[in-house]
CSV table of N, CA and C in Angstrom, one decimal:
chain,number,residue,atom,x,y,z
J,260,UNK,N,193.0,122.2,160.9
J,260,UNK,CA,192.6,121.0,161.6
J,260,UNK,C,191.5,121.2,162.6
J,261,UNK,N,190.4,120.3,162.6
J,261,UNK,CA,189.2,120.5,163.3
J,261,UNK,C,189.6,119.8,164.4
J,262,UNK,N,189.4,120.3,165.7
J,262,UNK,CA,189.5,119.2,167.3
J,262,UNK,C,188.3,118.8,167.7
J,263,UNK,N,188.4,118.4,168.3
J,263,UNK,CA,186.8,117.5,169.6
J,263,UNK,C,186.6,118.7,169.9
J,264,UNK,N,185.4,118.8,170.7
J,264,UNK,CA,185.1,119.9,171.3
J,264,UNK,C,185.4,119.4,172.9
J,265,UNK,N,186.0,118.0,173.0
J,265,UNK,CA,186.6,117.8,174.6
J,265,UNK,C,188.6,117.5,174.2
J,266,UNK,N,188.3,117.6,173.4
J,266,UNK,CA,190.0,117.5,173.3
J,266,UNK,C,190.8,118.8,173.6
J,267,UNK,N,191.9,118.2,174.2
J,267,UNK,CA,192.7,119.3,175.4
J,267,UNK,C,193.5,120.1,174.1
J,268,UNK,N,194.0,120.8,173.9
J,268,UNK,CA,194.5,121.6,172.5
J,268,UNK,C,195.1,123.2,173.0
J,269,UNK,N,194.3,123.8,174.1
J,269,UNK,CA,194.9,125.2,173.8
J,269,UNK,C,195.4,124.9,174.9
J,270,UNK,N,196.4,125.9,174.9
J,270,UNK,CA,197.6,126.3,176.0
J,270,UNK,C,197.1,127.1,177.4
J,271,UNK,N,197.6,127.5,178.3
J,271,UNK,CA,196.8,128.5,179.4
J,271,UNK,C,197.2,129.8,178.5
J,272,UNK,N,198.2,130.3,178.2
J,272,UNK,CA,198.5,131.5,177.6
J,272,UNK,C,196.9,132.3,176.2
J,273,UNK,N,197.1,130.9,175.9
J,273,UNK,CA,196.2,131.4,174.6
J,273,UNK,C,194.6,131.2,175.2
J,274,UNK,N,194.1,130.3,175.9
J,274,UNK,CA,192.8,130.6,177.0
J,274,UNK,C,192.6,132.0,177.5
J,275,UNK,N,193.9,133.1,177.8
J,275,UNK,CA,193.9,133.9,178.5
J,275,UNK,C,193.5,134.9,177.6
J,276,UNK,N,194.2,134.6,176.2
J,276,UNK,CA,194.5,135.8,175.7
J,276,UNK,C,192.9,135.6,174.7
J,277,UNK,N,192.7,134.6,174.4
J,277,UNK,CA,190.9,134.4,174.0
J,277,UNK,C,189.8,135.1,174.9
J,278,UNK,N,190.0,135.0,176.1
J,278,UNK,CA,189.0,135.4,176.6
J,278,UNK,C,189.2,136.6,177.5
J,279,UNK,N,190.3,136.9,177.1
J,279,UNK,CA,190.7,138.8,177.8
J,279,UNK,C,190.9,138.5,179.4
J,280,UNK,N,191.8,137.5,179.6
J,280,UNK,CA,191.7,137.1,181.2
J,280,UNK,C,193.4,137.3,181.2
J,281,UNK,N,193.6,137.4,183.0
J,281,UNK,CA,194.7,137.1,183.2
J,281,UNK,C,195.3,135.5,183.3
J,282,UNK,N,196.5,134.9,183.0
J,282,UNK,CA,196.5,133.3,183.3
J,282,UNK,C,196.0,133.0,184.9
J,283,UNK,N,196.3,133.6,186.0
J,283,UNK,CA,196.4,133.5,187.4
J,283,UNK,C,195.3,133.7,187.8
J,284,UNK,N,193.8,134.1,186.8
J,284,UNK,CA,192.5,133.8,186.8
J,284,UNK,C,192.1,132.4,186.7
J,285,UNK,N,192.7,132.0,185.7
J,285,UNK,CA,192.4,130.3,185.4
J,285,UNK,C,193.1,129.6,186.0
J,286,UNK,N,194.1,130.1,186.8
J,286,UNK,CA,194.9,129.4,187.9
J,286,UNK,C,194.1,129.1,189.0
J,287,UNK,N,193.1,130.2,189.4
J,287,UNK,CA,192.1,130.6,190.4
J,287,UNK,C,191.1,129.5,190.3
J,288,UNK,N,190.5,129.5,189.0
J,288,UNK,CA,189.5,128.8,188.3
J,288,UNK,C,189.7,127.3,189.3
J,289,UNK,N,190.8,126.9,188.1
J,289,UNK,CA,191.2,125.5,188.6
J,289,UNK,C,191.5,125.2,190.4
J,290,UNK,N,191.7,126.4,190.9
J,290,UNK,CA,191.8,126.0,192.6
J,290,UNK,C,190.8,125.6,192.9
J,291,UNK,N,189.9,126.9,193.0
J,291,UNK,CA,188.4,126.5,193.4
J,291,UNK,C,187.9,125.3,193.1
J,292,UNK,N,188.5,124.6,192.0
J,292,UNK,CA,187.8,123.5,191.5
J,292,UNK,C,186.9,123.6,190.5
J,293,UNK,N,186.8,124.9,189.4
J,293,UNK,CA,185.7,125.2,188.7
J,293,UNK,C,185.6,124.9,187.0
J,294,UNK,N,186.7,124.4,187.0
J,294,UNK,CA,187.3,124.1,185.8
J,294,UNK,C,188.8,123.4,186.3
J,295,UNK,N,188.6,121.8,185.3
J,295,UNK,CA,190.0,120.9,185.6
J,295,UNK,C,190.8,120.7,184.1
J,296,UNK,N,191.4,121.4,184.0
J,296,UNK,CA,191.9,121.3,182.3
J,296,UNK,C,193.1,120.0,182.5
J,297,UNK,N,193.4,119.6,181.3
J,297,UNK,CA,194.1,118.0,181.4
J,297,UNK,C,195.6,118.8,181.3
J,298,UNK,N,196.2,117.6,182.0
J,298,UNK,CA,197.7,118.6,181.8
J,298,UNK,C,198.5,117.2,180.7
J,299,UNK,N,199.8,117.9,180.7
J,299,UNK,CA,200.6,116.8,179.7
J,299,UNK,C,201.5,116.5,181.0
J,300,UNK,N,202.2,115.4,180.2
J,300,UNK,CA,203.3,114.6,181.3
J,300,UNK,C,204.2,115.8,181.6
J,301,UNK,N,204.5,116.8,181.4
J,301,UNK,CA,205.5,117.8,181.4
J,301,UNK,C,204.5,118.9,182.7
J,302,UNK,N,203.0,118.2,182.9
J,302,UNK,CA,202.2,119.3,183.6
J,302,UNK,C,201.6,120.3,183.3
J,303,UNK,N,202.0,120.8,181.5
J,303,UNK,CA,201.0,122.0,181.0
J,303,UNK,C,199.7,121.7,181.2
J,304,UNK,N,199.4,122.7,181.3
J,304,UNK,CA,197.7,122.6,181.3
J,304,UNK,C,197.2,122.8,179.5
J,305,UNK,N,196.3,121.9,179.4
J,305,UNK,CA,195.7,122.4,177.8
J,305,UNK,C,193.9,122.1,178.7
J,306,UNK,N,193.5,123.3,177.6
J,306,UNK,CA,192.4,123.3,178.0
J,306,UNK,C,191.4,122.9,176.1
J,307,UNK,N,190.3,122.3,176.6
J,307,UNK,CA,189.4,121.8,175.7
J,307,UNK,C,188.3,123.2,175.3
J,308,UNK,N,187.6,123.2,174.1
J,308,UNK,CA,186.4,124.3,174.0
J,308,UNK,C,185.9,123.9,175.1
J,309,UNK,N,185.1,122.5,175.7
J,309,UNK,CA,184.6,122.9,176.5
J,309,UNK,C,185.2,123.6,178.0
J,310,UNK,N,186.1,123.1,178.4
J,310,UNK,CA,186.3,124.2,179.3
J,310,UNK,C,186.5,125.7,179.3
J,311,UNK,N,186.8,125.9,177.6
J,311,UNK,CA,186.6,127.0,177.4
J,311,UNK,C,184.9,127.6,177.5
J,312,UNK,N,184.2,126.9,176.8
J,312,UNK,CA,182.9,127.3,176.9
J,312,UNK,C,182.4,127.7,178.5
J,313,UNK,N,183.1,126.6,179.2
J,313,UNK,CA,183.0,126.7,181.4
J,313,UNK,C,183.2,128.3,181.4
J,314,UNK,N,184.6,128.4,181.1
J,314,UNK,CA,185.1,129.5,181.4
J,314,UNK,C,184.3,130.6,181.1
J,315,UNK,N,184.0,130.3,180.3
J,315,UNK,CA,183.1,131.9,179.5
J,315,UNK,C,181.4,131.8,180.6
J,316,UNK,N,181.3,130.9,180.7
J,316,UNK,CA,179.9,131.2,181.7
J,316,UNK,C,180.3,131.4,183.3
J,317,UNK,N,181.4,130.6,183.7
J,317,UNK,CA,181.9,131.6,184.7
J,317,UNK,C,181.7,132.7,184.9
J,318,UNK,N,182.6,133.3,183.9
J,318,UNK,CA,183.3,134.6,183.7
J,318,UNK,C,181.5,135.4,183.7
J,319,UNK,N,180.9,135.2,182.8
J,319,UNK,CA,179.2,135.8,183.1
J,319,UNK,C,178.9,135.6,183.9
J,320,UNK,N,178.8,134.9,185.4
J,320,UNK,CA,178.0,134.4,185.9
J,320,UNK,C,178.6,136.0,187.0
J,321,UNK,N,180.1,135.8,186.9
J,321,UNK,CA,180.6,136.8,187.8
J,321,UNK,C,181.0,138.1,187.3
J,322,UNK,N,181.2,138.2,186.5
J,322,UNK,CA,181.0,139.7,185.6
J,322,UNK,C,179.4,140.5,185.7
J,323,UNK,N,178.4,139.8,184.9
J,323,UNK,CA,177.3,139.8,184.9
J,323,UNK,C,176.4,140.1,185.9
J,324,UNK,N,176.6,139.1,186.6
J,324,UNK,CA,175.4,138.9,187.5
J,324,UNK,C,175.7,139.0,188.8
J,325,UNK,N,177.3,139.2,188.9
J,325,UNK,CA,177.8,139.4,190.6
J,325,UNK,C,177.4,138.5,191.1
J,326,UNK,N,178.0,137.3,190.7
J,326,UNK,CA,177.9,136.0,191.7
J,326,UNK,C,179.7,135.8,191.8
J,327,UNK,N,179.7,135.4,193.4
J,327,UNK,CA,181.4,135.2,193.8
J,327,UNK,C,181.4,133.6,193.6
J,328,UNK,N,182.8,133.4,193.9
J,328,UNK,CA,183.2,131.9,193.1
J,328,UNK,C,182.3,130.6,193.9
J,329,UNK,N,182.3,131.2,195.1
J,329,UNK,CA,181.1,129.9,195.8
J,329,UNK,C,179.7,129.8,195.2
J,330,UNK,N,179.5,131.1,194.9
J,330,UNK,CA,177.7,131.0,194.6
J,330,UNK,C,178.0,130.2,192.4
J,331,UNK,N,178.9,130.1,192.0
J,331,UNK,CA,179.5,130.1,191.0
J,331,UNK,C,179.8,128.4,190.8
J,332,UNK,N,180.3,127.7,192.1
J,332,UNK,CA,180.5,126.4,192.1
J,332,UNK,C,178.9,125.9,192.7
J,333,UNK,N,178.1,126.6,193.4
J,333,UNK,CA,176.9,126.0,193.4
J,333,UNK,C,175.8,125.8,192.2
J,334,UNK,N,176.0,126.9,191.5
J,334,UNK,CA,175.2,126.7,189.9
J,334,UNK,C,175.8,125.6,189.5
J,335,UNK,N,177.2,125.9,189.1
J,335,UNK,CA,177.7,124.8,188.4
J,335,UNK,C,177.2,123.3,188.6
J,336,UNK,N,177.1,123.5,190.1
J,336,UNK,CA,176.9,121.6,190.4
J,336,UNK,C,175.5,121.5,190.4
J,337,UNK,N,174.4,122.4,190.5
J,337,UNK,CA,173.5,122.3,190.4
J,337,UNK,C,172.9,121.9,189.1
J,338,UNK,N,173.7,122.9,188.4
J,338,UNK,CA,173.1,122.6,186.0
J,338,UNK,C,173.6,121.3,185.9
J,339,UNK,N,174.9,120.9,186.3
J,339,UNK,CA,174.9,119.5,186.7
J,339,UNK,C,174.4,118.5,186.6
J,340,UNK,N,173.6,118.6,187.9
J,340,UNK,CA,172.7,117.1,188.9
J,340,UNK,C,171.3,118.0,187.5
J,341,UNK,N,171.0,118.8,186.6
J,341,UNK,CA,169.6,118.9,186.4
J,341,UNK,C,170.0,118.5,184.9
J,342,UNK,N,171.3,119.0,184.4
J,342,UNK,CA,171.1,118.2,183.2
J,342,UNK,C,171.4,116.4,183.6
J,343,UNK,N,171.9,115.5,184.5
J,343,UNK,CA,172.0,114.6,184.4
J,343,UNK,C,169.9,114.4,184.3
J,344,UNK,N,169.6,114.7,185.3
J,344,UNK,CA,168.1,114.4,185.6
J,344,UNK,C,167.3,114.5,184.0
J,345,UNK,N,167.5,115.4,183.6
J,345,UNK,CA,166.9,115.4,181.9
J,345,UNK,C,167.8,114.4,181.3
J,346,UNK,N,168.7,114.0,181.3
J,346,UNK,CA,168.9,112.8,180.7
J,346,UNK,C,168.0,111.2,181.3
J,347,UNK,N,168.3,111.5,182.6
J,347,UNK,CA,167.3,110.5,182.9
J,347,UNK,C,166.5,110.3,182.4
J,348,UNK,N,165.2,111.3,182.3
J,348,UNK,CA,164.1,111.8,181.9
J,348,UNK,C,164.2,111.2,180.7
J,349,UNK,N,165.2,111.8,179.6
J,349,UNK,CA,164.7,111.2,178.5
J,349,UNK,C,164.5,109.7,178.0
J,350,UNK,N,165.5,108.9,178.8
J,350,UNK,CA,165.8,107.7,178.9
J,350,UNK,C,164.7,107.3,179.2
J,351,UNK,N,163.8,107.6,180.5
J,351,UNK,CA,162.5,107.2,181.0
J,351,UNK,C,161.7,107.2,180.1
J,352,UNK,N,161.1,108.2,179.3
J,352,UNK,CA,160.8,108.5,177.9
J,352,UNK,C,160.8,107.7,176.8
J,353,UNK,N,162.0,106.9,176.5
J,353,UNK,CA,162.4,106.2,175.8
J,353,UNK,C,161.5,105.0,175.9
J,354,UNK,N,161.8,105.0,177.7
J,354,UNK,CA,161.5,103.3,177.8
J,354,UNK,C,160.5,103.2,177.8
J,355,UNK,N,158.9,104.6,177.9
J,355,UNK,CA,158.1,103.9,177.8
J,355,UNK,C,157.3,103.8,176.6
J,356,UNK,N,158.2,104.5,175.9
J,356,UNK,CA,157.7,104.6,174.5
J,356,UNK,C,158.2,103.1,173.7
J,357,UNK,N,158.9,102.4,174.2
J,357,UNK,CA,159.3,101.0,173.8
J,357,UNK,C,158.4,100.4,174.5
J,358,UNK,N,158.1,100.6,175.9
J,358,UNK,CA,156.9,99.7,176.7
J,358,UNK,C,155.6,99.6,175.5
J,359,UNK,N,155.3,100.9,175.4
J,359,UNK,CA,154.1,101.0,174.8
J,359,UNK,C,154.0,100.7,173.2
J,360,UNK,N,155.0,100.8,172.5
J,360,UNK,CA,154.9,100.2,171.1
J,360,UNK,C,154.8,98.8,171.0
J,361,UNK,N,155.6,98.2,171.9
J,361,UNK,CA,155.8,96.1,172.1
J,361,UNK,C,154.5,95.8,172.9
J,362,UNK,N,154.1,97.0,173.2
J,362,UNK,CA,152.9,96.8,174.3
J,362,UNK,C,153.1,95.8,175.5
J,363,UNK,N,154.7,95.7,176.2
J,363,UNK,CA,155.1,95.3,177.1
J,363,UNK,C,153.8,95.7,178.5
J,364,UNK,N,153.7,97.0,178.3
J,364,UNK,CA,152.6,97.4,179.9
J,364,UNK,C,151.5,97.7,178.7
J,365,UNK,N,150.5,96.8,179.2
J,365,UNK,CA,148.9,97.3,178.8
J,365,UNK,C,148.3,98.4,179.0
J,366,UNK,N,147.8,99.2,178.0
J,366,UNK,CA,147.7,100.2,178.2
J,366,UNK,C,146.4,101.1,179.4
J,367,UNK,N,145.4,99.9,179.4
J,367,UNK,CA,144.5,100.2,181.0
J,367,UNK,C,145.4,100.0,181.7
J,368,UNK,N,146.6,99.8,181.9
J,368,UNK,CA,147.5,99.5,183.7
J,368,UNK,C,148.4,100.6,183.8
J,369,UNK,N,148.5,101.8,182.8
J,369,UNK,CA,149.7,102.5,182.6
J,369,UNK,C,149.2,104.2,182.9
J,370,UNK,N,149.0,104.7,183.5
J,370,UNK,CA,148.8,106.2,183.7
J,370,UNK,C,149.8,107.0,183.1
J,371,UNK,N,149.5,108.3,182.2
J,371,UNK,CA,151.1,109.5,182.3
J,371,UNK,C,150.2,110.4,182.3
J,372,UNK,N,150.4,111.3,183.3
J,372,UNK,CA,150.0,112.6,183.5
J,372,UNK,C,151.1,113.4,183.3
J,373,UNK,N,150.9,114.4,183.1
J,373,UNK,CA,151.3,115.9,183.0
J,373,UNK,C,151.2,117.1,184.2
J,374,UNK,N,152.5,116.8,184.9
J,374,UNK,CA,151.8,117.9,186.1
J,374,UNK,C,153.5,118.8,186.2
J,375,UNK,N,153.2,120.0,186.2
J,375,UNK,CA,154.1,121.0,185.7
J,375,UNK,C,155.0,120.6,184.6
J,376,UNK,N,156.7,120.4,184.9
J,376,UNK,CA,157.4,120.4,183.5
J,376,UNK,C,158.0,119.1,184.0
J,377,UNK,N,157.5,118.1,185.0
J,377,UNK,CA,157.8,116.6,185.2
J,377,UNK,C,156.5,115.9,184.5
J,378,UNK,N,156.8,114.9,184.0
J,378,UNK,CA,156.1,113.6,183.7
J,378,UNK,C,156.0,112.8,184.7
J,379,UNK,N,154.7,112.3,185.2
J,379,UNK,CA,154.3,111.0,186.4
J,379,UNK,C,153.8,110.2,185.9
J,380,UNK,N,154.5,108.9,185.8
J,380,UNK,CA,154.3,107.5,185.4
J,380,UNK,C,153.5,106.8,186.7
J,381,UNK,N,152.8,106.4,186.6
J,381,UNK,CA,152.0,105.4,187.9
J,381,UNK,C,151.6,104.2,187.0
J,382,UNK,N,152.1,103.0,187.5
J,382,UNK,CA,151.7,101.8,187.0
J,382,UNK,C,150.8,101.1,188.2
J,383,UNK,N,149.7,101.0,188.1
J,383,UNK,CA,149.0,100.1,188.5
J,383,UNK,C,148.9,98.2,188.7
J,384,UNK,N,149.1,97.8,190.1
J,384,UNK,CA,149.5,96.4,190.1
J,384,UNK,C,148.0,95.5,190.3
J,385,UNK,N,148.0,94.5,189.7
J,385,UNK,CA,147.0,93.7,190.3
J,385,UNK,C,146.9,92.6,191.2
């Protein structure tokens, strides 16, 4: 049987024993707030691939790279707020590639430059 990749499915036991952890690590996890796995009405925790996938970059971030669990919750919320922003981005993207096909904004009134790895839209008013 195939799962979601957000559907809750493994147990804490079997998270532990996948990723060579103790359970009272992912107890840790979830204190800090670094990972929230869904529980059942009985309170188990099941955890999803993705918070499995969390886990595993955790686990690198502090294995690896000797980052402690604060510097660990600052990435996290950081990759965050930058992947929401690239979604923005793309959306922005979208819309002016719809502007520009309906030719909603004229194209003498419409600027896009290219200045490092952002796009700047300037629309000119008359």
């Amino acid at each position: 049987m195939i799962h979601q990749y957000d559907e809750p499915v493994y147990l804490i036991s079997i998270v532990a024993k996948i990723l060579d952890i103790h359970p009272q690590t992912l107890r840790q996890y979830e204190r800090e707030n670094l990972v929230s796995p869904s529980r059942t009405n009985g309170r188990i925790r099941l955890y999803s691939q993705r918070d499995i996938d969390r886990i595993k970059l955790i686990l690198r971030m502090t294995r690896e790279l000797g980052v402690n669990l604060a510097g660990v919750d600052i990435i996290l919320r950081l990759k965050e707020n930058v992947d929401e922003m690239e979604q923005e981005i793309s959306e922005l993207r979208q819309e002016v590639t719809r502007a520009h096909s309906t030719r909603s904004v004229s194209p003498n009134k419409s600027l896009v430059t290219k200045k490092s790895i952002y796009e700047m839209i300037i629309f000119e008013s008359k």
